[in-house]
GROMACS .gro file of C-alpha atoms in nm:
model
  189
    1UNK     CA    1  -0.002   0.004  -0.011
    2UNK     CA    2   0.260   0.209   0.129
    3UNK     CA    3   0.499   0.130  -0.169
    4UNK     CA    4   0.192   0.265  -0.420
    5UNK     CA    5   0.115  -0.099  -0.550
    6UNK     CA    6  -0.204  -0.235  -0.647
    7UNK     CA    7  -0.392  -0.372  -0.317
    8UNK     CA    8  -0.688  -0.444  -0.189
    9UNK     CA    9  -0.818  -0.245   0.064
   10UNK     CA   10  -0.992  -0.501   0.262
   11UNK     CA   11  -0.722  -0.682   0.327
   12UNK     CA   12  -0.803  -0.819   0.727
   13UNK     CA   13  -0.537  -0.548   0.881
   14UNK     CA   14  -0.583  -0.285   0.708
   15UNK     CA   15  -0.995  -0.259   0.781
   16UNK     CA   16  -0.893  -0.359   1.198
   17UNK     CA   17  -0.663  -0.010   1.091
   18UNK     CA   18  -0.890   0.158   0.998
   19UNK     CA   19  -1.169   0.012   1.256
   20UNK     CA   20  -0.937   0.160   1.436
   21UNK     CA   21  -0.938   0.467   1.367
   22UNK     CA   22  -1.350   0.550   1.270
   23UNK     CA   23  -1.333   0.468   1.642
   24UNK     CA   24  -1.137   0.691   1.749
   25UNK     CA   25  -1.282   0.982   1.561
   26UNK     CA   26  -1.618   0.855   1.687
   27UNK     CA   27  -1.470   0.932   2.046
   28UNK     CA   28  -1.364   1.262   1.906
   29UNK     CA   29  -1.702   1.383   1.703
   30UNK     CA   30  -1.875   1.315   2.017
   31UNK     CA   31  -1.672   1.484   2.282
   32UNK     CA   32  -1.744   1.798   2.396
   33UNK     CA   33  -1.561   2.167   2.233
   34UNK     CA   34  -1.540   2.230   2.640
   35UNK     CA   35  -1.324   1.893   2.740
   36UNK     CA   36  -1.007   2.015   2.536
   37UNK     CA   37  -0.779   1.776   2.819
   38UNK     CA   38  -0.985   1.513   2.630
   39UNK     CA   39  -0.966   1.597   2.283
   40UNK     CA   40  -0.609   1.639   2.291
   41UNK     CA   41  -0.548   1.311   2.462
   42UNK     CA   42  -0.775   1.157   2.092
   43UNK     CA   43  -0.677   1.335   1.877
   44UNK     CA   44  -0.244   1.251   2.014
   45UNK     CA   45  -0.415   0.866   1.995
   46UNK     CA   46  -0.540   0.900   1.630
   47UNK     CA   47  -0.249   1.078   1.481
   48UNK     CA   48   0.040   0.959   1.662
   49UNK     CA   49   0.317   1.115   1.488
   50UNK     CA   50   0.271   1.499   1.599
   51UNK     CA   51   0.491   1.725   1.695
   52UNK     CA   52   0.447   1.890   2.048
   53UNK     CA   53   0.294   2.158   1.953
   54UNK     CA   54  -0.079   2.310   1.879
   55UNK     CA   55  -0.326   2.040   1.727
   56UNK     CA   56  -0.666   2.142   1.699
   57UNK     CA   57  -0.891   1.919   1.518
   58UNK     CA   58  -1.288   2.071   1.523
   59UNK     CA   59  -1.513   1.818   1.512
   60UNK     CA   60  -1.720   1.651   1.257
   61UNK     CA   61  -1.341   1.560   1.172
   62UNK     CA   62  -1.234   1.157   1.000
   63UNK     CA   63  -0.920   1.028   0.918
   64UNK     CA   64  -0.886   0.653   0.791
   65UNK     CA   65  -0.604   0.544   0.951
   66UNK     CA   66  -0.433   0.839   1.119
   67UNK     CA   67  -0.100   0.617   1.131
   68UNK     CA   68  -0.006   0.771   0.823
   69UNK     CA   69  -0.015   1.134   0.894
   70UNK     CA   70   0.239   1.324   0.997
   71UNK     CA   71   0.151   1.704   1.131
   72UNK     CA   72   0.432   2.017   1.279
   73UNK     CA   73   0.359   2.240   1.510
   74UNK     CA   74   0.056   2.499   1.588
   75UNK     CA   75  -0.203   2.171   1.315
   76UNK     CA   76  -0.517   2.346   1.323
   77UNK     CA   77  -0.886   2.169   1.138
   78UNK     CA   78  -1.159   2.293   1.060
   79UNK     CA   79  -1.524   2.153   1.163
   80UNK     CA   80  -1.615   1.864   0.844
   81UNK     CA   81  -1.195   1.825   0.693
   82UNK     CA   82  -1.152   1.468   0.569
   83UNK     CA   83  -0.779   1.342   0.525
   84UNK     CA   84  -0.707   1.002   0.352
   85UNK     CA   85  -0.383   0.902   0.488
   86UNK     CA   86  -0.392   0.551   0.283
   87UNK     CA   87  -0.011   0.634   0.248
   88UNK     CA   88   0.199   0.922   0.420
   89UNK     CA   89   0.085   1.257   0.459
   90UNK     CA   90   0.306   1.464   0.595
   91UNK     CA   91   0.171   1.829   0.684
   92UNK     CA   92   0.416   2.174   0.785
   93UNK     CA   93   0.406   2.363   1.066
   94UNK     CA   94   0.136   2.606   1.112
   95UNK     CA   95  -0.115   2.470   0.893
   96UNK     CA   96  -0.458   2.584   0.878
   97UNK     CA   97  -0.677   2.349   0.714
   98UNK     CA   98  -1.012   2.562   0.687
   99UNK     CA   99  -1.423   2.330   0.653
  100UNK     CA  100  -1.466   2.066   0.483
  101UNK     CA  101  -1.056   1.995   0.328
  102UNK     CA  102  -1.012   1.678   0.193
  103UNK     CA  103  -0.667   1.551   0.180
  104UNK     CA  104  -0.661   1.203  -0.045
  105UNK     CA  105  -0.363   1.013  -0.066
  106UNK     CA  106  -0.654   0.743  -0.299
  107UNK     CA  107  -0.706   0.678  -0.586
  108UNK     CA  108  -0.857   0.354  -0.765
  109UNK     CA  109  -0.747   0.258  -1.104
  110UNK     CA  110  -0.891   0.462  -1.399
  111UNK     CA  111  -0.838   0.198  -1.692
  112UNK     CA  112  -0.961  -0.095  -1.509
  113UNK     CA  113  -1.267  -0.106  -1.417
  114UNK     CA  114  -1.308  -0.495  -1.259
  115UNK     CA  115  -0.980  -0.446  -1.018
  116UNK     CA  116  -1.184  -0.109  -0.919
  117UNK     CA  117  -1.557  -0.257  -0.870
  118UNK     CA  118  -1.293  -0.546  -0.649
  119UNK     CA  119  -1.157  -0.305  -0.453
  120UNK     CA  120  -0.851  -0.267  -0.592
  121UNK     CA  121  -0.687   0.086  -0.474
  122UNK     CA  122  -0.303   0.311  -0.575
  123UNK     CA  123  -0.165   0.565  -0.366
  124UNK     CA  124   0.039   0.803  -0.321
  125UNK     CA  125   0.244   1.021  -0.063
  126UNK     CA  126   0.127   1.402  -0.051
  127UNK     CA  127   0.318   1.569   0.153
  128UNK     CA  128   0.240   1.955   0.245
  129UNK     CA  129   0.464   2.292   0.364
  130UNK     CA  130   0.496   2.522   0.642
  131UNK     CA  131   0.258   2.828   0.713
  132UNK     CA  132  -0.022   2.667   0.452
  133UNK     CA  133  -0.362   2.765   0.461
  134UNK     CA  134  -0.639   2.537   0.220
  135UNK     CA  135  -0.924   2.700   0.193
  136UNK     CA  136  -1.311   2.573   0.218
  137UNK     CA  137  -1.441   2.243   0.023
  138UNK     CA  138  -1.034   2.192  -0.127
  139UNK     CA  139  -0.907   1.887  -0.178
  140UNK     CA  140  -0.583   1.769  -0.183
  141UNK     CA  141  -0.508   1.469  -0.449
  142UNK     CA  142  -0.315   1.164  -0.460
  143UNK     CA  143   0.084   1.228  -0.488
  144UNK     CA  144   0.088   1.657  -0.490
  145UNK     CA  145   0.349   1.798  -0.310
  146UNK     CA  146   0.242   2.168  -0.168
  147UNK     CA  147   0.550   2.395  -0.077
  148UNK     CA  148   0.577   2.643   0.239
  149UNK     CA  149   0.385   2.958   0.248
  150UNK     CA  150   0.105   2.886  -0.011
  151UNK     CA  151  -0.295   2.978   0.007
  152UNK     CA  152  -0.537   2.760  -0.135
  153UNK     CA  153  -0.830   2.904  -0.282
  154UNK     CA  154  -1.123   2.780  -0.159
  155UNK     CA  155  -1.320   2.469  -0.353
  156UNK     CA  156  -0.986   2.459  -0.573
  157UNK     CA  157  -0.873   2.071  -0.651
  158UNK     CA  158  -0.476   2.006  -0.670
  159UNK     CA  159  -0.407   1.766  -0.876
  160UNK     CA  160  -0.068   1.870  -0.920
  161UNK     CA  161   0.293   2.004  -0.704
  162UNK     CA  162   0.267   2.377  -0.627
  163UNK     CA  163   0.620   2.599  -0.568
  164UNK     CA  164   0.604   2.766  -0.237
  165UNK     CA  165   0.455   3.143  -0.229
  166UNK     CA  166   0.161   3.105  -0.383
  167UNK     CA  167  -0.277   3.143  -0.434
  168UNK     CA  168  -0.412   2.923  -0.643
  169UNK     CA  169  -0.766   2.810  -0.675
  170UNK     CA  170  -0.929   2.651  -0.957
  171UNK     CA  171  -1.063   2.275  -1.079
  172UNK     CA  172  -0.791   2.200  -1.130
  173UNK     CA  173  -0.603   2.432  -0.896
  174UNK     CA  174  -0.353   2.671  -1.118
  175UNK     CA  175  -0.130   3.013  -0.979
  176UNK     CA  176  -0.334   3.285  -0.926
  177UNK     CA  177  -0.014   3.529  -0.801
  178UNK     CA  178   0.304   3.534  -0.651
  179UNK     CA  179   0.257   3.611  -0.231
  180UNK     CA  180   0.348   3.923  -0.212
  181UNK     CA  181   0.447   3.938   0.214
  182UNK     CA  182   0.497   4.363   0.161
  183UNK     CA  183   0.133   4.350   0.011
  184UNK     CA  184  -0.116   4.358   0.306
  185UNK     CA  185   0.191   4.594   0.482
  186UNK     CA  186   0.174   4.851   0.246
  187UNK     CA  187  -0.172   4.851   0.207
  188UNK     CA  188  -0.274   4.974   0.578
  189UNK     CA  189  -0.061   5.203   0.543
   0.00000   0.00000   0.00000
């Protein structure tokens, strides 16, 4: 699976790992937002590869395995995010996911309907750099690398790698402009 080769998603071991994650997601999604310590404990069990910095996940939140997800410091996932981590998904420091973001390392055989119907899947890793803001309802597709200091517009579908310091949007996502780090400070004068 992690090698990107065709695999059966209903393999008993994989199914058991997904069930564990689903149970933890269920617990998290049923826990009051005021029960901060309980929520943090569940998140740390669900995402064991995390930094010691702040990780905040709003409910509802869904993840396939959790064990293939790596998040840096100051990670925030707003309501309704889904992460299909059937391959490694690495998210850098200071990353924000707006409501209903979908990050999916999973795909299915396109040219073979028999394999697709059998439950066969393919995967590709995803890497998201530092200081990335992903807008509401954006989708990050398998195999994508997103650079540092990137803003992904709401509703974008990212199918290809994104370089550092840009704003992207659209379906499929394309670079809309370079980020000018002086732009907002200049406009306030």
